[in-house]
Amino acid sequence: MPRVVVHVMPKPEILDPQGKAVAGALPRLGFEGIASVRQGKRFELEVEGEVTEAVLGTIREAAQTLLSNPVIEDVVDIEVVPAVEAAR
Amino acid sequence: MPRVVVHVMPKPEILDPQGKAVAGALPRLGFEGIASVRQGKRFELEVEGEVTEAVLGTIREAAQTLLSNPVIEDVVDIEVVPAVEAAR
């Protein structure tokens, strides 16, 4: 089945406490060289049938309404993975 | 500053209640054609200086220990974004 991956990140001007917590933990665990971390979400959607323009339109709308909160988050990427690769 | 993006997903055999909730909400909101949804995490790490093999090694180790829980999650991708593109 083909897969569409939706990438959501907190907007740059929005405080990201999860990312801050990870960034603070890195040096404590001995991982050096990372200046900052931001944490977002990754959704993998399995599509029934072909990924047509209509399906992509539906997913774009769902990404803006259900998968992200447009007040505090940006949909940074929507990526189509063909069925052959998705099966790997 | 160059950026490294770490992608984490729940293992295929692990139940994903967040993804299930999203998959259930899609048709209720009128979004049809999606068979299933899985929800994972996306971390954007800003790297101080160059992304050398040593830095990538550090990030790979951090991805397996701090950014994911190897019992229930897989690090599905680690992606390097050069400074020029990261600044966009």
Tab-separated table of C-alpha atoms in Angstrom:
chain	number	residue	atom	x	y	z
A	1	MET	CA	0.000	0.000	0.000
A	2	PRO	CA	1.401	3.446	-0.804
A	3	ARG	CA	2.231	5.614	2.178
A	4	VAL	CA	2.138	9.361	2.723
A	5	VAL	CA	4.320	10.804	5.467
A	6	VAL	CA	3.262	14.084	7.086
A	7	HIS	CA	5.902	16.024	9.038
A	8	VAL	CA	4.764	18.508	11.692
A	9	MET	CA	7.027	20.825	13.717
A	10	PRO	CA	6.332	23.487	16.354
A	11	LYS	CA	6.494	26.953	14.773
A	12	PRO	CA	9.958	28.561	15.223
A	13	GLU	CA	8.572	31.325	17.468
A	14	ILE	CA	6.777	28.852	19.747
A	15	LEU	CA	8.518	27.552	22.869
A	16	ASP	CA	9.141	23.800	22.625
A	17	PRO	CA	9.514	22.365	26.165
A	18	GLN	CA	9.979	18.755	24.925
A	19	GLY	CA	12.817	19.795	22.626
A	20	LYS	CA	14.362	21.896	25.420
A	21	ALA	CA	14.222	18.908	27.786
A	22	VAL	CA	16.001	16.707	25.227
A	23	ALA	CA	18.606	19.429	24.547
A	24	GLY	CA	19.253	19.709	28.294
A	25	ALA	CA	19.591	15.938	28.720
A	26	LEU	CA	22.089	15.459	25.851
A	27	PRO	CA	25.190	16.953	27.570
A	28	ARG	CA	24.242	15.319	30.903
A	29	LEU	CA	24.405	11.954	29.113
A	30	GLY	CA	27.736	12.838	27.500
A	31	PHE	CA	26.444	13.792	24.041
A	32	GLU	CA	28.226	17.037	23.100
A	33	GLY	CA	28.073	19.301	20.045
A	34	ILE	CA	24.311	19.807	19.724
A	35	ALA	CA	23.249	23.454	20.017
A	36	SER	CA	19.487	22.960	20.166
A	37	VAL	CA	16.711	20.430	19.646
A	38	ARG	CA	13.123	20.800	18.516
A	39	GLN	CA	10.642	17.951	18.700
A	40	GLY	CA	7.835	17.487	16.230
A	41	LYS	CA	5.614	14.721	14.914
A	42	ARG	CA	5.749	12.295	12.028
A	43	PHE	CA	2.588	10.626	10.748
A	44	GLU	CA	2.642	7.653	8.368
A	45	LEU	CA	-0.663	7.304	6.511
A	46	GLU	CA	-1.375	4.126	4.530
A	47	VAL	CA	-3.478	5.068	1.515
A	48	GLU	CA	-6.173	2.785	0.080
A	49	GLY	CA	-5.406	2.565	-3.641
A	50	GLU	CA	-3.471	5.153	-5.639
A	51	VAL	CA	-2.168	8.449	-4.241
A	52	THR	CA	-4.086	10.697	-6.644
A	53	GLU	CA	-4.186	14.519	-6.518
A	54	ALA	CA	-7.611	14.193	-4.815
A	55	VAL	CA	-6.178	11.936	-2.089
A	56	LEU	CA	-3.239	14.309	-1.628
A	57	GLY	CA	-5.671	17.215	-1.322
A	58	THR	CA	-7.578	15.342	1.392
A	59	ILE	CA	-4.331	14.599	3.229
A	60	ARG	CA	-3.154	18.233	2.946
A	61	GLU	CA	-6.433	19.375	4.503
A	62	ALA	CA	-6.279	16.699	7.224
A	63	ALA	CA	-2.664	17.722	7.929
A	64	GLN	CA	-3.726	21.335	8.513
A	65	THR	CA	-6.738	20.516	10.668
A	66	LEU	CA	-6.380	17.167	12.456
A	67	LEU	CA	-2.662	16.318	12.337
A	68	SER	CA	-1.412	19.775	13.295
A	69	ASN	CA	-2.608	22.775	15.251
A	70	PRO	CA	-1.995	25.675	12.817
A	71	VAL	CA	-1.757	28.165	15.709
A	72	ILE	CA	1.404	26.578	17.101
A	73	GLU	CA	2.584	24.078	14.462
A	74	ASP	CA	3.678	23.997	10.816
A	75	VAL	CA	3.237	21.115	8.383
A	76	VAL	CA	6.857	21.176	7.161
A	77	ASP	CA	6.643	18.366	4.603
A	78	ILE	CA	4.234	15.924	2.961
A	79	GLU	CA	6.083	13.058	1.323
A	80	VAL	CA	4.701	10.279	-0.897
A	81	VAL	CA	6.345	6.865	-0.511
A	82	PRO	CA	5.408	4.476	-3.378
A	83	ALA	CA	3.966	1.059	-2.416
A	84	VAL	CA	7.196	-0.788	-3.342
A	85	GLU	CA	9.308	1.276	-0.944
A	86	ALA	CA	6.617	1.392	1.750
A	87	ALA	CA	6.612	-2.427	1.846
A	88	ARG	CA	10.279	-2.553	2.855
B	1	MET	CA	23.927	25.962	11.344
B	2	PRO	CA	23.645	22.463	9.852
B	3	ARG	CA	20.752	20.366	11.058
B	4	VAL	CA	20.298	16.642	11.589
B	5	VAL	CA	16.766	15.253	11.550
B	6	VAL	CA	16.073	12.045	13.472
B	7	HIS	CA	12.884	10.127	12.616
B	8	VAL	CA	11.432	7.742	15.196
B	9	MET	CA	8.413	5.446	14.698
B	10	PRO	CA	6.705	2.877	16.925
B	11	LYS	CA	7.807	-0.646	15.955
B	12	PRO	CA	5.342	-2.295	13.507
B	13	GLU	CA	4.346	-4.968	16.053
B	14	ILE	CA	3.671	-2.382	18.784
B	15	LEU	CA	0.142	-1.002	19.249
B	16	ASP	CA	0.013	2.727	18.506
B	17	PRO	CA	-2.990	4.264	20.295
B	18	GLN	CA	-2.248	7.821	19.064
B	19	GLY	CA	-2.172	6.666	15.454
B	20	LYS	CA	-5.334	4.614	15.999
B	21	ALA	CA	-7.100	7.680	17.436
B	22	VAL	CA	-6.113	9.769	14.404
B	23	ALA	CA	-7.193	6.991	12.009
B	24	GLY	CA	-10.558	6.834	13.768
B	25	ALA	CA	-11.055	10.601	13.638
B	26	LEU	CA	-10.284	10.950	9.897
B	27	PRO	CA	-13.549	9.466	8.517
B	28	ARG	CA	-15.594	11.208	11.250
B	29	LEU	CA	-14.201	14.519	9.936
B	30	GLY	CA	-14.955	13.544	6.340
B	31	PHE	CA	-11.454	12.509	5.291
B	32	GLU	CA	-11.827	9.201	3.409
B	33	GLY	CA	-9.342	6.860	1.725
B	34	ILE	CA	-6.806	6.388	4.555
B	35	ALA	CA	-6.454	2.762	5.675
B	36	SER	CA	-4.288	3.308	8.751
B	37	VAL	CA	-2.164	5.875	10.567
B	38	ARG	CA	0.887	5.525	12.757
B	39	GLN	CA	2.312	8.418	14.748
B	40	GLY	CA	5.983	8.858	15.478
B	41	LYS	CA	8.416	11.606	16.359
B	42	ARG	CA	10.675	13.932	14.418
B	43	PHE	CA	13.640	15.618	16.129
B	44	GLU	CA	15.527	18.508	14.548
B	45	LEU	CA	19.020	18.862	16.046
B	46	GLU	CA	21.076	21.986	15.308
B	47	VAL	CA	24.729	20.982	15.196
B	48	GLU	CA	27.551	23.268	16.404
B	49	GLY	CA	30.041	23.358	13.514
B	50	GLU	CA	30.421	20.665	10.873
B	51	VAL	CA	28.473	17.396	10.768
B	52	THR	CA	31.518	15.106	10.926
B	53	GLU	CA	31.407	11.297	11.200
B	54	ALA	CA	32.121	11.725	14.943
B	55	VAL	CA	29.127	14.058	15.374
B	56	LEU	CA	26.933	11.646	13.396
B	57	GLY	CA	28.135	8.797	15.599
B	58	THR	CA	27.151	10.782	18.691
B	59	ILE	CA	23.738	11.508	17.186
B	60	ARG	CA	23.206	7.857	16.204
B	61	GLU	CA	23.944	6.820	19.784
B	62	ALA	CA	21.702	9.560	21.234
B	63	ALA	CA	18.936	8.512	18.808
B	64	GLN	CA	19.068	4.930	20.125
B	65	THR	CA	19.174	5.873	23.795
B	66	LEU	CA	17.596	9.267	24.481
B	67	LEU	CA	15.446	10.050	21.424
B	68	SER	CA	13.872	6.620	21.113
B	69	ASN	CA	12.997	3.699	23.336
B	70	PRO	CA	14.525	0.710	21.479
B	71	VAL	CA	12.043	-1.682	23.117
B	72	ILE	CA	9.051	-0.103	21.398
B	73	GLU	CA	10.466	2.299	18.778
B	74	ASP	CA	12.699	2.242	15.703
B	75	VAL	CA	14.946	5.058	14.486
B	76	VAL	CA	13.736	4.906	10.872
B	77	ASP	CA	15.940	7.645	9.415
B	78	ILE	CA	18.747	10.066	10.274
B	79	GLU	CA	18.957	12.849	7.715
B	80	VAL	CA	21.610	15.582	7.399
B	81	VAL	CA	20.370	18.997	6.217
B	82	PRO	CA	23.254	21.301	5.152
B	83	ALA	CA	23.436	24.761	6.781
B	84	VAL	CA	22.266	26.533	3.601
B	85	GLU	CA	19.042	24.521	3.427
B	86	ALA	CA	18.522	24.523	7.203
B	87	ALA	CA	18.508	28.353	7.176
B	88	ARG	CA	15.497	28.453	4.859
